[in-house]
XYZ file of C-alpha atoms in Angstrom:
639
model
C 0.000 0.000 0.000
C 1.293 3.641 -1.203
C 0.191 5.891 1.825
C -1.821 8.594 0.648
C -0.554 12.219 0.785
C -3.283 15.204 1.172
C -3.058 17.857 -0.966
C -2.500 21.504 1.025
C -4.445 24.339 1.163
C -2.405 27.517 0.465
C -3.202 31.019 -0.713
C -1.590 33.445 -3.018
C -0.761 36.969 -2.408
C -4.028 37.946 -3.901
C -6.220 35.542 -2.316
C -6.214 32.979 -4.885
C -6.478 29.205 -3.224
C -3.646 26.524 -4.374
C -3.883 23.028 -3.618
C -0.005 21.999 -3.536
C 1.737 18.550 -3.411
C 5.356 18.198 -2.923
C 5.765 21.784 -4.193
C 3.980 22.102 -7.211
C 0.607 24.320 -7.345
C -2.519 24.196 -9.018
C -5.180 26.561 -8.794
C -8.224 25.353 -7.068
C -11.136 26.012 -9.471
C -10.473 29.260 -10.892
C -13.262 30.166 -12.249
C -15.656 28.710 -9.889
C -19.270 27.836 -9.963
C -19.797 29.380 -13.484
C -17.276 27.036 -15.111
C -18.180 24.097 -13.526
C -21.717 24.818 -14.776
C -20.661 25.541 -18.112
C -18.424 22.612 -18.861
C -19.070 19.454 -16.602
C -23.136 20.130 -16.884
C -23.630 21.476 -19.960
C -20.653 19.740 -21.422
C -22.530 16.308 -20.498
C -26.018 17.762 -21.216
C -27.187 17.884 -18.211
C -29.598 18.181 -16.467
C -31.701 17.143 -19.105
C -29.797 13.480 -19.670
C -30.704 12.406 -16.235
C -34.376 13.332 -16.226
C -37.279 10.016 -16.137
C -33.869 8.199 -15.754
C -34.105 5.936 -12.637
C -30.218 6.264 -11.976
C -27.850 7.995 -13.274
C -23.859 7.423 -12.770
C -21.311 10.300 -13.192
C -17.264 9.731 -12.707
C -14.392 12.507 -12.381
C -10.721 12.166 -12.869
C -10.822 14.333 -9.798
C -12.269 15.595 -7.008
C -10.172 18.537 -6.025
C -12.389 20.769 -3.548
C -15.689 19.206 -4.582
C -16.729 22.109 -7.313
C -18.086 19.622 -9.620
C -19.953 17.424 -7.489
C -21.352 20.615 -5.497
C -22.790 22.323 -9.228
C -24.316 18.651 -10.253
C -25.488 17.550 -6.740
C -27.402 21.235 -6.543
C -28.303 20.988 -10.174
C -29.721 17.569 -9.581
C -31.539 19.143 -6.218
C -33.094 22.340 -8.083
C -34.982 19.681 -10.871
C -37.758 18.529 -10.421
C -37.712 15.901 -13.080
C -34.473 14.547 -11.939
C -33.842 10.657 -11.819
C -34.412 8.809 -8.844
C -31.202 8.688 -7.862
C -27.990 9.831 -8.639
C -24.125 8.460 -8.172
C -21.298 10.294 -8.272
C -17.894 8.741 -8.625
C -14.845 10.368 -8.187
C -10.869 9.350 -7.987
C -8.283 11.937 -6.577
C -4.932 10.854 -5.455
C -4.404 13.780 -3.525
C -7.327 14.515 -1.237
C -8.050 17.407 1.181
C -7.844 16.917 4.580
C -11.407 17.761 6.103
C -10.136 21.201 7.571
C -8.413 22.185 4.227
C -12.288 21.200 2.447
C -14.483 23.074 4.496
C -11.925 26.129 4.245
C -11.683 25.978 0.335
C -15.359 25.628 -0.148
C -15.903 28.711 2.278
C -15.407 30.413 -0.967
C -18.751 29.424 -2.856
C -21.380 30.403 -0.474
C -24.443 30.031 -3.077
C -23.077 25.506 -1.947
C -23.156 26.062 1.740
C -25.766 23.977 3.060
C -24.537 21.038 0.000
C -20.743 21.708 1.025
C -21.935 21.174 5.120
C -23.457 18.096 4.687
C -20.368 16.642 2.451
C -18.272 18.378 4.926
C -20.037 16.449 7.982
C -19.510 13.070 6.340
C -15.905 13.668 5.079
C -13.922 9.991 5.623
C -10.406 9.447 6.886
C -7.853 9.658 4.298
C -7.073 6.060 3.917
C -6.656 4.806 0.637
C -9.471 3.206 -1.053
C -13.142 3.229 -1.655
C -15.390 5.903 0.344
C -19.014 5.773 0.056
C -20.935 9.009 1.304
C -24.595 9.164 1.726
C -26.462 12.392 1.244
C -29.684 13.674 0.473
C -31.403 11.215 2.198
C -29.212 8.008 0.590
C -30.946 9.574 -2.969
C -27.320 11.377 -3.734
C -24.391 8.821 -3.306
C -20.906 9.809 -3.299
C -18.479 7.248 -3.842
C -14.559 8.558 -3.291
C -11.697 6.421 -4.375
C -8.203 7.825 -3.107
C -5.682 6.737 -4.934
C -3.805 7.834 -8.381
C -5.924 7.858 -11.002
C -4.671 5.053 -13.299
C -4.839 2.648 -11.053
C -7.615 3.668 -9.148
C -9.875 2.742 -12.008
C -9.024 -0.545 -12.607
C -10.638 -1.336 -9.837
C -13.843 0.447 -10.034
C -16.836 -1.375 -11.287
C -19.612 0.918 -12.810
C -21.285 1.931 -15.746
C -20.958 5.543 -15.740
C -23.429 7.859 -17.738
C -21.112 11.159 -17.953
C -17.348 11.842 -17.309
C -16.510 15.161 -15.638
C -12.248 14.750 -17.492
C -10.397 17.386 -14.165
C -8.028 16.661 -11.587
C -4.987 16.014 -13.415
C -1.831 16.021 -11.167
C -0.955 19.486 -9.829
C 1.009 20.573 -12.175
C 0.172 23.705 -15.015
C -0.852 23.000 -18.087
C -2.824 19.769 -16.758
C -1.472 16.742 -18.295
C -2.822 14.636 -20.995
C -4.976 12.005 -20.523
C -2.679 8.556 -20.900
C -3.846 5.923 -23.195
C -4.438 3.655 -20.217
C -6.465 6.218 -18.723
C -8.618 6.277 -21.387
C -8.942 3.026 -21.471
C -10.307 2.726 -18.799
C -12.723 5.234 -18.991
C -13.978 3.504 -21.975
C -14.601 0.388 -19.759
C -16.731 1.876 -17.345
C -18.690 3.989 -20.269
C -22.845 3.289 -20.446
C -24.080 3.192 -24.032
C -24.892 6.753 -24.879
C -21.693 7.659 -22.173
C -20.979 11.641 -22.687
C -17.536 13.357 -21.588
C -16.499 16.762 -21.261
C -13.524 18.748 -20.101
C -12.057 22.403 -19.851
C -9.098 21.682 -22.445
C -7.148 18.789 -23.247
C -4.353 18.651 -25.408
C -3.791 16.729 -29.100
C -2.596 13.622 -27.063
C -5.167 13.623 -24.708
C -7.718 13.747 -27.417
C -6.055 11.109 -29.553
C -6.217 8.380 -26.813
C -9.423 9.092 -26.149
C -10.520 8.754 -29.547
C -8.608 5.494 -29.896
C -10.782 4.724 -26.576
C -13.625 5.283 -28.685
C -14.713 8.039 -27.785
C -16.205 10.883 -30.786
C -14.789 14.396 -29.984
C -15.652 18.128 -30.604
C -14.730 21.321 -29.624
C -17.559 24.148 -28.273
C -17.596 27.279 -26.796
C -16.245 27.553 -23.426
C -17.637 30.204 -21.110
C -17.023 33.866 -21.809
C -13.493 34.750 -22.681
C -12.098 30.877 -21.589
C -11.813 29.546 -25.526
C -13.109 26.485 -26.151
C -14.121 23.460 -24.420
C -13.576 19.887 -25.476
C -16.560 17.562 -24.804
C -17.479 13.611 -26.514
C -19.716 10.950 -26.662
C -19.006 7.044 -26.658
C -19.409 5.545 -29.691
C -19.284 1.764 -28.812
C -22.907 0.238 -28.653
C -22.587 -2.642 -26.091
C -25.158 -4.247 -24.117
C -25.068 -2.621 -20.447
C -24.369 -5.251 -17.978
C -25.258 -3.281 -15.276
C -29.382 -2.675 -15.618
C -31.380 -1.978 -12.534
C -33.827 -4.514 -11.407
C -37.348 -5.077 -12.996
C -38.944 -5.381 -9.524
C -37.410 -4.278 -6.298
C -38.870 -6.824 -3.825
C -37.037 -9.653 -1.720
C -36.948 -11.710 1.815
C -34.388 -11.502 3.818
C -33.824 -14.706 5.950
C -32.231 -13.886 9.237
C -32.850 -11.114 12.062
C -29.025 -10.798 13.154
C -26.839 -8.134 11.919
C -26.573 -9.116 8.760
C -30.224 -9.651 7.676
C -31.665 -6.175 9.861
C -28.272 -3.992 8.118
C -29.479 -5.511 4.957
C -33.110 -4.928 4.878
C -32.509 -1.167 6.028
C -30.325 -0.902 2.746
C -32.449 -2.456 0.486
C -35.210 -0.466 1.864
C -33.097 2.481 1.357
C -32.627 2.097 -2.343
C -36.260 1.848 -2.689
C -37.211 -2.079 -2.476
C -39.859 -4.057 -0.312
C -38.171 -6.040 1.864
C -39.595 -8.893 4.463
C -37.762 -10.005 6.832
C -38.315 -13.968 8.398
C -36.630 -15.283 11.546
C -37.402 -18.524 13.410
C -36.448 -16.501 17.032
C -39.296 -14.018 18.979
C -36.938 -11.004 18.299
C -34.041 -9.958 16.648
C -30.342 -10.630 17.053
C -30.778 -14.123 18.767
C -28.286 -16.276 17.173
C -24.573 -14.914 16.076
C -25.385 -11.286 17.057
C -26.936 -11.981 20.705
C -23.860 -10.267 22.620
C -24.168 -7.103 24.692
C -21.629 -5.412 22.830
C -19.024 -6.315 20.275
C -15.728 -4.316 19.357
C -15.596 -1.842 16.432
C -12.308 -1.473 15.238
C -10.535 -2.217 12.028
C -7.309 -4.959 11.940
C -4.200 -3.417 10.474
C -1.627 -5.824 8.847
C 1.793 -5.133 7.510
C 1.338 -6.434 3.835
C -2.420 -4.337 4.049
C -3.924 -7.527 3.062
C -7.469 -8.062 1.963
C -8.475 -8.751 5.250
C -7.088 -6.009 6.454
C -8.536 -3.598 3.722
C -11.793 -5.423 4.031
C -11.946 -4.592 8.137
C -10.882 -0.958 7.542
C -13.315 -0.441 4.901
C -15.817 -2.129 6.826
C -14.785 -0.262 10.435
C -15.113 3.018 8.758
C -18.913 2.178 6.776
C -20.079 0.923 10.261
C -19.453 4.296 12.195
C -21.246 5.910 9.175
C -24.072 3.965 9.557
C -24.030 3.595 13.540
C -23.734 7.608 13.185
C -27.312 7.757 11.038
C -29.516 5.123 13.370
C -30.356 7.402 16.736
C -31.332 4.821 18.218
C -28.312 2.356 17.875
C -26.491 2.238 21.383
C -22.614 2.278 20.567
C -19.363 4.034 21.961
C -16.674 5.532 20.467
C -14.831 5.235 23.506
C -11.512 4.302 21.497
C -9.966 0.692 21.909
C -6.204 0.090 22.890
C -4.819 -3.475 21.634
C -1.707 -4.390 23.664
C 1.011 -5.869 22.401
C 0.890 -9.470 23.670
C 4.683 -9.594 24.064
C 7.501 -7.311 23.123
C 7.992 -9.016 19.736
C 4.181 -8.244 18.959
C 4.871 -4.957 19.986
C 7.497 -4.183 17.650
C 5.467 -5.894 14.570
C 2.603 -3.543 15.832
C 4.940 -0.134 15.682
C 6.274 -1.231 12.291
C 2.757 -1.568 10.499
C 1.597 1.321 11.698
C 4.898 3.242 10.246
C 4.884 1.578 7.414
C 1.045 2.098 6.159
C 0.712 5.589 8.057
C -2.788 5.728 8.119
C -4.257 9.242 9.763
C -4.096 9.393 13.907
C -7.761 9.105 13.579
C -7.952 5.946 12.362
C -4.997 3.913 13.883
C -1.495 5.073 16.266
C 0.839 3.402 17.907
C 1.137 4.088 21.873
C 4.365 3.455 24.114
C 3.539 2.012 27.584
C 3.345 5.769 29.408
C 0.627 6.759 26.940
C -1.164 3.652 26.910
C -1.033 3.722 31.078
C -2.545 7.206 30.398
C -5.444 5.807 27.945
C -6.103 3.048 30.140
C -6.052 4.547 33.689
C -3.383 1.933 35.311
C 0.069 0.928 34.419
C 0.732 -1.177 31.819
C 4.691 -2.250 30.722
C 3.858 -2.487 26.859
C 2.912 -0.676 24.211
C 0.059 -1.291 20.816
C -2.758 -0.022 18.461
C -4.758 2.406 19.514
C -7.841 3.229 17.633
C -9.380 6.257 19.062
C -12.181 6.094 16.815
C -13.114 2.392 18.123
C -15.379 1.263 20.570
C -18.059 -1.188 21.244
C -21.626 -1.714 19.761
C -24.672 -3.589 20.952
C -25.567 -5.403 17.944
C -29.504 -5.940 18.942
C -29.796 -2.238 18.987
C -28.558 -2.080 15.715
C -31.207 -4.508 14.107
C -34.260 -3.218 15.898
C -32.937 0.558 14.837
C -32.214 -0.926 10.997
C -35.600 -2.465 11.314
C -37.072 0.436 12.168
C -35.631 2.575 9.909
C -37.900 2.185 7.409
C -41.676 0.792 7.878
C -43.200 1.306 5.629
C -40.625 -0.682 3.584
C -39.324 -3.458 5.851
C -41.970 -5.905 7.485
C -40.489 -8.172 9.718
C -41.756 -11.520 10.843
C -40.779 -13.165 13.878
C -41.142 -17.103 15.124
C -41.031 -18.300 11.384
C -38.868 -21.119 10.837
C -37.932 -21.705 6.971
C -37.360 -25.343 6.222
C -36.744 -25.072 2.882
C -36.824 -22.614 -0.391
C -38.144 -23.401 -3.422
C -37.751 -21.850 -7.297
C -40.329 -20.852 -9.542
C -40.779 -19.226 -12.436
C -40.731 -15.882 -11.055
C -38.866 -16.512 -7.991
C -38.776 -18.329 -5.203
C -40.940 -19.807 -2.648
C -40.017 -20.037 1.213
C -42.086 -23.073 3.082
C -42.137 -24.015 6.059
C -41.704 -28.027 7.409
C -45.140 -29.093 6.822
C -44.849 -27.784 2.776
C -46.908 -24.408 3.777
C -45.700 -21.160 1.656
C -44.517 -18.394 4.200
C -43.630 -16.087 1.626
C -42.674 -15.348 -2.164
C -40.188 -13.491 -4.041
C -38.106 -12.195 -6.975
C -35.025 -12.254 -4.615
C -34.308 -14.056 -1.484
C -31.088 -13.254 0.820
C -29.655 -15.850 2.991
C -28.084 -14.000 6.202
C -28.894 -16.722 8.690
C -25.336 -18.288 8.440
C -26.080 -21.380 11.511
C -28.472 -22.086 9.277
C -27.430 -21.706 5.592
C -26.284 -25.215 5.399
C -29.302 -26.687 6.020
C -30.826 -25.613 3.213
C -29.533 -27.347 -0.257
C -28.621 -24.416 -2.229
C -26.165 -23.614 0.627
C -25.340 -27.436 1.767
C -22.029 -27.483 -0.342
C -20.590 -23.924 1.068
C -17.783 -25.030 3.042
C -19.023 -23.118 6.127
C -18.346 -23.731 9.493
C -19.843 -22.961 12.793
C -18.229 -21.605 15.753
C -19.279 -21.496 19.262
C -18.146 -18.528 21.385
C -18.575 -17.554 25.037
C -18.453 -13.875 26.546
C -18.377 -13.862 30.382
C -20.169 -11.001 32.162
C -18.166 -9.825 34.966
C -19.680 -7.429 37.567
C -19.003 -4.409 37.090
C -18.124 -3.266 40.812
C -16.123 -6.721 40.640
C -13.051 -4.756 38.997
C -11.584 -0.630 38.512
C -13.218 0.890 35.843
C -12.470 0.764 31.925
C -12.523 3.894 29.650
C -12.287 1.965 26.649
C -12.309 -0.973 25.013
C -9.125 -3.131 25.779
C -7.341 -6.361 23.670
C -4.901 -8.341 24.139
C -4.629 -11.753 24.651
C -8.673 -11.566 25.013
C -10.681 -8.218 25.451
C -12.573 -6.317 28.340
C -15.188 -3.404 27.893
C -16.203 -0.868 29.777
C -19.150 -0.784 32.162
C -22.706 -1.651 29.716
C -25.706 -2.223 31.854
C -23.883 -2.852 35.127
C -21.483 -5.645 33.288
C -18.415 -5.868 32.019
C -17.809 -7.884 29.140
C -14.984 -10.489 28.482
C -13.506 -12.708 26.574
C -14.022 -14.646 24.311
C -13.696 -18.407 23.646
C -13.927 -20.456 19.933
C -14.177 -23.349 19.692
C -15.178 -24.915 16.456
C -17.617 -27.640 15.496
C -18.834 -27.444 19.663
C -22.553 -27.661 19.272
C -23.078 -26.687 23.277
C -25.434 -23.841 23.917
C -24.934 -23.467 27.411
C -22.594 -21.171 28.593
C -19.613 -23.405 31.018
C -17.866 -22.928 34.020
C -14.713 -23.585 32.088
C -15.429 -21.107 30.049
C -15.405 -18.478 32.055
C -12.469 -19.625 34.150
C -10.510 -19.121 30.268
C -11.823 -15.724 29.682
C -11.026 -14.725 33.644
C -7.431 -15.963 32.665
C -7.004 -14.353 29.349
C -8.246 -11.362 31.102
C -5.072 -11.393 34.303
C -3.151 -12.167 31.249
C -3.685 -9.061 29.790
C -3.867 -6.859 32.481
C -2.206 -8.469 35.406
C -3.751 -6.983 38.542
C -6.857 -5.785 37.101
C -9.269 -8.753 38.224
C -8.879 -10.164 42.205
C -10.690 -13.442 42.695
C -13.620 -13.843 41.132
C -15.603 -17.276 41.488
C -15.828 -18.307 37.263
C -18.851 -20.571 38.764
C -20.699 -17.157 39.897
C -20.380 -15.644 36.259
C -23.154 -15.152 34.102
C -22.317 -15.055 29.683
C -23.937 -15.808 26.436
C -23.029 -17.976 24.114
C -23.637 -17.447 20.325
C -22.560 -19.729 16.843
C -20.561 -17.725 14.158
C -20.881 -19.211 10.814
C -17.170 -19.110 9.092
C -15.056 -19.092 5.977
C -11.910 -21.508 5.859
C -10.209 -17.930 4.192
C -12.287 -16.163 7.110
C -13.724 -13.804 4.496
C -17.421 -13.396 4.171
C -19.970 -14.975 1.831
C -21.415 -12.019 -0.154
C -22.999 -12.284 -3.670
C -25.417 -13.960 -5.835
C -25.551 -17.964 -5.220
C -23.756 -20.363 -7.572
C -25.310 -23.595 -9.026
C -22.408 -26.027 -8.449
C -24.613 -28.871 -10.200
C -23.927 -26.644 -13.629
C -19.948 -25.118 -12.970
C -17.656 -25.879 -15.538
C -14.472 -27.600 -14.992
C -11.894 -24.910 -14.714
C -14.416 -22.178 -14.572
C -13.848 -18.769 -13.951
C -15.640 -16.716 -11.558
C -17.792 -14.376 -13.637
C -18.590 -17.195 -15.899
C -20.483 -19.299 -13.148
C -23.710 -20.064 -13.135
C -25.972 -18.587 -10.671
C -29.257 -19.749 -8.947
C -31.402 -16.429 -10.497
C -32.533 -14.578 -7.693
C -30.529 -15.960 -4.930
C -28.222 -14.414 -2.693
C -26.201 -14.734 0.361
C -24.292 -12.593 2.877
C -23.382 -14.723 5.926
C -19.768 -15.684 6.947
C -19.174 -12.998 8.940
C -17.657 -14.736 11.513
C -16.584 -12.460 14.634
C -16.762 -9.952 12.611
C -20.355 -8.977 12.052
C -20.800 -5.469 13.606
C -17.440 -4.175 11.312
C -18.389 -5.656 7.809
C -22.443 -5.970 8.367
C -22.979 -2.416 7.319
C -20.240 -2.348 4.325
C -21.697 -5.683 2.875
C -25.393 -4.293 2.715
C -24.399 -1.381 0.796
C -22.369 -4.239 -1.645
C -24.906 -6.636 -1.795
C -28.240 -3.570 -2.684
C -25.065 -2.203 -5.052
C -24.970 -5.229 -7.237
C -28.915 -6.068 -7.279
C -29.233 -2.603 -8.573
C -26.471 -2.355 -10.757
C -24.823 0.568 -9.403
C -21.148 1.493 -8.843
C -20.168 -1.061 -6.287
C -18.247 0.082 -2.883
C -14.976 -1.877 -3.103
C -12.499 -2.626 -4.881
C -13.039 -5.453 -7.756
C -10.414 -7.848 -6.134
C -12.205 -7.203 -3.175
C -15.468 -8.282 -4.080
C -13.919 -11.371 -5.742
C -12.632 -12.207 -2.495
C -15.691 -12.425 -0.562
C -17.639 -13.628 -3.661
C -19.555 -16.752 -2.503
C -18.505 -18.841 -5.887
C -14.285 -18.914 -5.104
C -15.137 -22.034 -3.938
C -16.014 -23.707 -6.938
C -12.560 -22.086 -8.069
C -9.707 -24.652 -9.012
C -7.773 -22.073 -7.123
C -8.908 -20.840 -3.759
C -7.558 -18.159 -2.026
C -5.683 -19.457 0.907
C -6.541 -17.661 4.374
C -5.521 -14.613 5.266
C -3.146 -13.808 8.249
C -3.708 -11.374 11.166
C -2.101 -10.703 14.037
C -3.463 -13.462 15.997
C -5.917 -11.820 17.892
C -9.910 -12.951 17.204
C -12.528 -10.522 18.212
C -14.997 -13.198 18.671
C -17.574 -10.416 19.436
């Protein structure tokens, strides 16, 4: 991973704002709202190529200060017969730290109350995909940091208009590269339009080698002329929205509720069916579970998958009110001073922003922690914990008249249809019908057969509750050879056990006694003598991965795989999808994975990375090739 380095903000003598990197300047939109108007919207034709359009998708080279996206997101506001919903995708390798944002945009005040709410929901500068909800979830921002190049080869979208801007900051801009163009011309809808403020002979030859049919026009008043183009290729879109935007979600835990409340979101009827009397009953029954993402050296995919997932999570715990949670921060300890130092070096080499991870010496993690400790770690001060059945009654809730949920409704079995599929219960009764069904019960995925030949395991874990007078008190979340939170409810939570293929429900002495030893462990001192026979705890089943990845996408049919097939050429059960597997990770990815799994029923730009989604894609296990797991630093939530 190339760490990312922010643009500054800097002004000229006369006022004139600069973004520079590594000493080289480029004005920041010079000619303001006008010229963004004038060449982005009316380059592209807009706003009249959106309208009685259900979705429309438009990418910049750039993002810069957010001119462009401000003039179409209030363009798209201001018209009435504006399309249902509309995504804006944007690369820049060189972003803005939040401060630097709100400071430059200060300077179009007809975009205030657009450039607050973007300025609210700013993300860490971490490299990678950002997705940003505004308007209501009807405007959808999705930032990829990163050079441009490369950046696109992993986006996955069929774009509707180009906004060609953000070239590196240097003066002239620099032509587009062939590869560049390229890629632009794999992302391009039929019909795809293009326009930018001037691009030289180059530029405009690689673009028309990328098939893409160029003029010049005007430009605005005393700027010359403009170049703007239209995609000339006529290939089938692979990326249509659904015909009907109705499915059942089978599950109440994390994964189902998060799931329902996006679907619900993007406009679709969603029912819900759990065999439990409430929500959050099987994997997601704990009091709280941690929130924090899990660094690695190499910034593997697990590792990109848990920050990615970390930072969608506090968006969405940050727009349900009624979801209990705490940023209180969470300090991992080194477990030993070798740990320690393979802790310090990842977070030098990936320097991600203080916000998002540090490393602490022992003196400032005694401070943290409020008691001495002799070793260093992580410290995520964004971290916490988060009740999980909160989170599915609020996701539930979030929506009524979209999401109906039913409760003690056991599925035995699904079956297809022409149009469909058909859920019934034991006896052969139909408890509901759909276009699309989504398996998030993971315990109970393998009962059914479309699921019987995922290779997914369950794994029983135990949290102990510990008094919370019975030890000093905890002002955040701390891990190290197990975890401890603070006070919730009057308990403290600890732990936690795994044990795999143990089919107990019933929390055990033993178990306890483990998690009270993993807990002196990691904080020698903390705990006097506690009786592990007086403890109370839960236990709960976490349906796994052998890679540890999650199971997100559409279903296969392994009956009808090829020999030596390759992932997008698999056959899929029509209407059937999954996202289970989350392991102990379901608060961090539950939130992330709803937003994929609505993204690719829809058809829209999709929130990760393309070797991302292949990684978590359900079907790698029909693969000749499987991905082998992926390391960590040994530590297991099991939250």
């Amino acid at each position: 991973m190339i760490p990312l380095q922010p643009a500054r903000l800097e002004f000229a003598p006369d006022g004139t704002p600069f973004a520079t990197v590594d000493g080289k300047a480029r004005p920041v939109a010079p000619d303001g709202p006008p010229q963004a108007g004038h060449v982005f919207l009316a380059g592209n034709g807009l706003p009249e190529r959106w309208r009685g359009r259900d979705r429309f998708v438009i990418l910049a080279t750039g993002f810069g200060a957010g001119l462009a996206f401000l003039a179409a997101w209030r363009a798209w506001r201001d018209d009435p017969q504006r399309c249902r919903r509309l995504h804006f995708v944007s690369v820049e390798a060189h972003p803005f730290t939040a401060a630097d944002l709100a400071l430059a945009q200060h300077a179009w005040p007809e975009f205030a109350e657009l450039a607050g709410e973007l300025q609210r929901a700013w993300p860490p500068l971490t490299p990678g995909m950002h997705r940003i909800f505004l308007a209501g979830g009807a405007v959808i921002l999705t930032l990829v940091f990163g050079e441009a190049t490369t950046a696109l080869r992993a986006v996955d979208a069929s774009v509707d208009a180009f906004f060609l801007d953000g070239f590196p900051p240097e003066t002239p801009p620099q032509p587009c590269s062939p590869e560049l163009c390229r890629a632009l011309s794999r992302l391009a809808a039929p019909g795809a339009t293009l326009a930018a403020e001037s691009l030289d002979a180059p530029g405009c030859d690689a673009l028309a080698a990328a098939e893409f049919d160029l003029e010049t026009r005007p430009g605005l008043a005393g700027r010359g002329t403009m170049l703007a183009g239209r995609f000339r290729s006529r290939r089938p879109d692979r990326h249509r929205p659904p015909a009907e935007r109705r499915a059942v979600v089978i599950g109440a835990g994390v994964a189902g509720c998060t799931a329902a409340a996006a679907l619900a979101r993007a406009g679709w009827q969603v029912e819900v069916v759990e065999r439990a009397a409430t929500p959050a009953t099987g994997a997601s029954c704990n009091l709280a579970g941690v929130l924090r993402p899990l660094p690695s050296a190499d910034d593997n995919r697990l590792s990109r998958l848990t920050r990615a997932g970390y930072l969608a999570t506090r968006a969405l715990l940050q727009s349900l009110p009624d979801a209990r949670w705490s940023p209180c921060g969470v300090l991992h300890l080194g477990r030993e001073p070798v740990h320690e130092a393979t802790q310090r070096r990842v977070v030098d080499r990936l320097q991600l922003p203080a916000e998002v991870l540090q490393f602490v010496e022992p003196d400032a993690a005694s401070r943290l922690l409020g008691r001495p400790v002799d070793i260093g770690g992580w410290w995520f001060p964004g971290g916490g914990w988060v009740n999980p059945a909160s989170v599915c009654r609020a996701a539930l809730a979030s929506d009524p008249a979209r999401i109906v949920a039913r409760f003690n409704v056991a599925v035995d079995r699904l079956e297809r249809t022409e149009t469909g599929w058909r859920l019934l219960d034991a006896d052969g009764g139909q408890i509901a019908t759909a276009p699309v069904v989504v398996m998030a019960s993971g315990a109970a995925a393998p009962g059914f057969a479309q699921f019987a030949w995922l290779p997914q395991k369950s794994a029983r874990g135990q949290v102990s509750h510990l008094p919370a007078d019975a030890s000093p008190a905890l002002p955040l979340v701390v891990c190290r050879h197990g975890y401890a939170m603070p006070e919730i409810d009057g308990r403290r939570l600890i732990g936690a056990t795994l044990q795999s293929g143990d089919p107990d429900p019933a929390p055990r002495v033993d178990d306890h006694r483990e998690n009270l030893a993993r807990l002196r462990l990691s904080l020698p001192g903390y705990v006097p003598d506690v009786d592990p026979a007086t403890l109370e705890g839960r236990v709960g089943f976490r349906p796994m991965s052998p890679d540890r990845l999650p199971l997100v996408g559409p279903v296969p049919d392994p009956a009808a795989a090829p020999a030596n097939a390759r992932l997008p050429a698999l056959p899929r059960q029509p209407g059937l999808w999954c996202v289970q597997g989350f392991g102990a990770r379901g608060i961090v990815w539950s939130a992330l994975m709803a937003d994929l799994l609505v993204s690719r029923l829809e058809g829209d730009p999709l929130p990760l990375e393309t070797d991302l989604v292949d990684a978590i894609d359900p079907g790698r296990f029909l693969l000749k090739s499987r991905g082998r797991p992926q390391d960590d630093d040994g530590f297991d939530d099991r939250t």
